[in-house]
Coordinates of C-alpha atoms in Angstrom, one line a residue:
M1 CA 0.0 0.0 0.0
A2 CA 1.3 3.4 -1.0
K3 CA 1.4 6.2 1.7
L4 CA 0.9 9.9 2.1
Y5 CA 4.0 11.6 3.5
F6 CA 4.2 15.1 4.9
R7 CA 7.7 16.6 5.2
Y8 CA 7.4 20.0 6.9
G9 CA 9.7 22.7 8.3
A10 CA 10.2 26.4 8.9
M11 CA 11.2 28.6 6.1
N12 CA 14.6 27.8 4.6
S13 CA 14.7 24.3 5.9
G14 CA 15.4 22.9 2.5
K15 CA 11.9 21.6 1.6
S16 CA 12.0 22.3 -2.1
T17 CA 15.6 21.1 -2.3
A18 CA 14.6 17.8 -0.7
L19 CA 11.6 17.5 -3.1
L20 CA 13.9 18.1 -6.1
Q21 CA 16.4 15.6 -4.7
A22 CA 13.6 13.0 -4.3
A23 CA 12.6 13.5 -7.9
Y24 CA 16.2 13.1 -9.1
N25 CA 16.5 9.9 -7.1
Y26 CA 13.5 8.3 -8.7
E27 CA 14.5 9.4 -12.2
E28 CA 18.1 8.2 -11.8
R29 CA 16.6 4.8 -11.4
G30 CA 14.5 5.2 -14.6
Q31 CA 11.2 5.9 -12.9
H32 CA 8.8 8.8 -13.6
V33 CA 7.5 11.3 -11.2
L34 CA 4.9 14.1 -11.3
L35 CA 5.7 17.4 -9.7
A36 CA 2.7 19.6 -8.6
K37 CA 2.3 22.8 -6.6
P38 CA -0.6 25.1 -5.8
D39 CA -1.0 28.0 -8.2
L40 CA -1.2 30.3 -5.2
D41 CA 2.6 30.0 -5.0
T42 CA 3.6 32.5 -7.6
K43 CA 7.3 32.5 -6.6
G44 CA 9.0 31.0 -9.7
D45 CA 5.7 31.0 -11.7
D46 CA 5.3 27.4 -12.8
R47 CA 8.6 26.2 -11.3
V48 CA 9.6 24.6 -8.1
V49 CA 12.4 26.8 -6.8
S50 CA 15.1 25.8 -4.4
R51 CA 17.2 28.4 -2.4
L52 CA 20.3 26.6 -3.8
G53 CA 19.4 27.8 -7.3
V54 CA 18.0 24.5 -8.6
T55 CA 14.7 24.8 -10.3
R56 CA 12.3 22.6 -12.3
R57 CA 9.0 23.1 -14.0
A58 CA 6.0 21.7 -12.2
D59 CA 4.0 19.2 -14.3
V60 CA 0.8 20.4 -12.7
L61 CA -0.4 23.7 -11.1
L62 CA -3.3 23.2 -8.6
A63 CA -6.0 25.9 -8.4
P64 CA -7.7 26.1 -5.0
D65 CA -10.9 24.5 -6.2
V66 CA -9.5 21.9 -8.6
D67 CA -10.3 18.2 -8.3
V68 CA -6.8 16.9 -7.5
I69 CA -7.7 13.2 -8.3
A70 CA -8.9 14.2 -11.8
V71 CA -5.8 16.3 -12.5
F72 CA -3.6 13.5 -11.3
E73 CA -5.3 10.9 -13.4
R74 CA -4.9 13.1 -16.6
A75 CA -1.3 13.7 -15.9
R76 CA -0.7 10.1 -15.1
D77 CA -2.3 9.0 -18.4
E78 CA 0.0 11.5 -20.3
V79 CA 3.0 9.9 -18.6
R80 CA 1.8 6.4 -19.6
E81 CA 1.2 7.4 -23.2
R82 CA 4.6 9.2 -23.5
T83 CA 6.8 6.7 -21.7
G84 CA 4.9 3.4 -21.6
S85 CA 5.3 3.2 -17.9
D86 CA 3.5 4.4 -14.8
V87 CA 4.1 7.2 -12.4
A88 CA 6.3 6.1 -9.5
C89 CA 5.6 9.1 -7.2
L90 CA 3.6 12.3 -6.8
L91 CA 5.6 15.2 -5.3
I92 CA 3.8 18.3 -4.0
D93 CA 5.6 21.5 -3.2
E94 CA 4.2 24.3 -0.9
A95 CA 1.5 21.9 0.3
Q96 CA 0.4 24.3 3.0
F97 CA -1.5 26.2 0.3
L98 CA -3.8 23.2 -0.5
A99 CA -7.4 23.1 0.7
P100 CA -8.2 20.4 3.2
A101 CA -10.4 18.6 0.7
Q102 CA -7.4 18.5 -1.7
V103 CA -5.3 16.9 1.0
D104 CA -8.0 14.3 1.4
D105 CA -7.6 13.7 -2.4
L106 CA -3.9 13.1 -1.9
L107 CA -4.6 10.5 0.7
R108 CA -7.1 8.8 -1.7
I109 CA -4.5 8.9 -4.5
A110 CA -2.0 7.1 -2.3
L111 CA -4.5 4.5 -1.0
T112 CA -6.3 3.7 -4.3
S113 CA -3.7 4.3 -7.1
G114 CA -0.6 2.7 -5.5
V115 CA 1.4 5.8 -6.0
P116 CA 3.1 7.3 -3.0
V117 CA 2.5 11.0 -2.4
L118 CA 5.2 13.2 -0.8
A119 CA 4.0 16.6 0.3
Y120 CA 6.4 19.3 1.4
G121 CA 5.3 22.5 3.2
I122 CA 5.3 24.9 6.1
R123 CA 3.4 23.9 9.2
T124 CA 2.5 27.4 10.6
D125 CA 2.2 30.9 9.3
F126 CA 3.9 34.1 10.7
R127 CA 1.4 34.2 13.5
T128 CA 2.1 30.6 14.6
L129 CA -1.3 29.4 13.2
A130 CA -1.5 26.3 11.1
F131 CA -2.2 26.6 7.4
P132 CA -5.4 24.7 6.6
G133 CA -3.6 22.3 4.2
S134 CA -0.8 21.6 6.7
R135 CA -3.3 21.0 9.5
R136 CA -5.1 18.4 7.4
L137 CA -1.8 16.8 6.4
L138 CA -0.8 16.5 10.1
E139 CA -4.2 14.8 10.7
V140 CA -4.2 12.3 7.9
A141 CA -0.6 11.7 6.6
H142 CA 0.8 8.2 7.2
S143 CA 4.3 9.7 7.9
L144 CA 5.4 13.0 9.3
E145 CA 9.0 14.2 9.0
E146 CA 10.3 17.5 10.2
L147 CA 13.0 19.2 8.1
K148 CA 15.1 21.3 10.4
T149 CA 16.9 24.7 10.1
I150 CA 18.5 27.0 12.6
C151 CA 17.6 30.4 14.0
R152 CA 19.9 33.3 14.0
C153 CA 20.9 32.4 17.6
G154 CA 21.9 28.9 16.6
R155 CA 18.9 27.1 18.1
K156 CA 16.4 25.0 16.1
A157 CA 14.0 27.4 14.2
M158 CA 10.3 26.5 14.4
F159 CA 8.5 29.7 13.6
N160 CA 8.3 32.0 10.5
A161 CA 8.5 35.7 11.3
R162 CA 7.3 38.1 8.6
T163 CA 9.1 41.4 8.0
I164 CA 7.8 44.3 5.8
A165 CA 10.4 46.8 4.8
G166 CA 12.7 45.4 7.5
R167 CA 10.2 45.6 10.4
Y168 CA 8.6 42.5 12.0
V169 CA 4.8 42.4 11.7
F170 CA 2.4 40.1 13.5
D171 CA -0.9 40.8 11.8
G172 CA -2.2 40.7 8.2
D173 CA -3.3 38.1 5.7
Q174 CA -2.1 34.6 6.2
V175 CA -0.6 34.5 2.7
A176 CA 1.8 37.1 1.4
I177 CA 4.4 35.7 -1.1
D178 CA 7.9 37.2 -0.9
G179 CA 8.1 40.5 -2.7
E180 CA 10.1 43.7 -2.6
T181 CA 9.0 44.5 0.9
V182 CA 7.8 41.2 2.4
T183 CA 10.4 38.7 3.6
Y184 CA 10.5 35.9 6.2
E185 CA 12.9 34.8 8.8
S186 CA 13.0 31.4 10.6
L187 CA 13.2 31.9 14.3
C188 CA 13.3 29.7 17.4
G189 CA 10.5 30.1 20.0
A190 CA 12.6 32.4 22.2
C191 CA 13.6 34.8 19.4
Y192 CA 10.1 34.8 18.1
L193 CA 8.7 35.8 21.5
E194 CA 11.4 38.5 21.8
E195 CA 10.4 40.1 18.5
S196 CA 6.6 39.7 19.1
G197 CA 6.7 41.2 22.6
G198 CA 5.7 37.8 24.1
V199 CA 2.6 37.4 21.8
L200 CA 1.8 34.1 20.2
A201 CA -1.0 34.3 17.5

């Protein structure tokens, strides 16, 4: 039986790098993978982008209301027609942006198609609140793995602090993709509390 995996971590913990490495490992052995990401992630347009400079075009962009199973089956059929073999793995980048119902579809894909699903994403937003997609993945995934990174103080980072024009902010929309003025910093709990004035959420 195939499984649904959720590999999560704070910003800059190497999630996209790990996803691209997993894709490479499958393909090095002559197997075929599908890469997908929510279209809400506009960073890199239709590409999965690693901080190390490695990029790769996603095979599928997932709109918030799209039927993930139907999209997967169409992409799977295209791989079969083109290569004569099946998909070995479905890889999802920025999985926190999925709707909970789409995460349920990922579980159904793993359980009914025999294709393992590896979802990579952030657990919580800049206010320490779970993204809906991440919350559902934490509830239903067969396997959970934390990808670790470090805070500026050297401790393990677990929170994502948002800065706008160099100032920390702790209110606003849950989603604000990096831009000219919006950036993020991975912080440990102590440094997050120091910057937020002791406020969580």
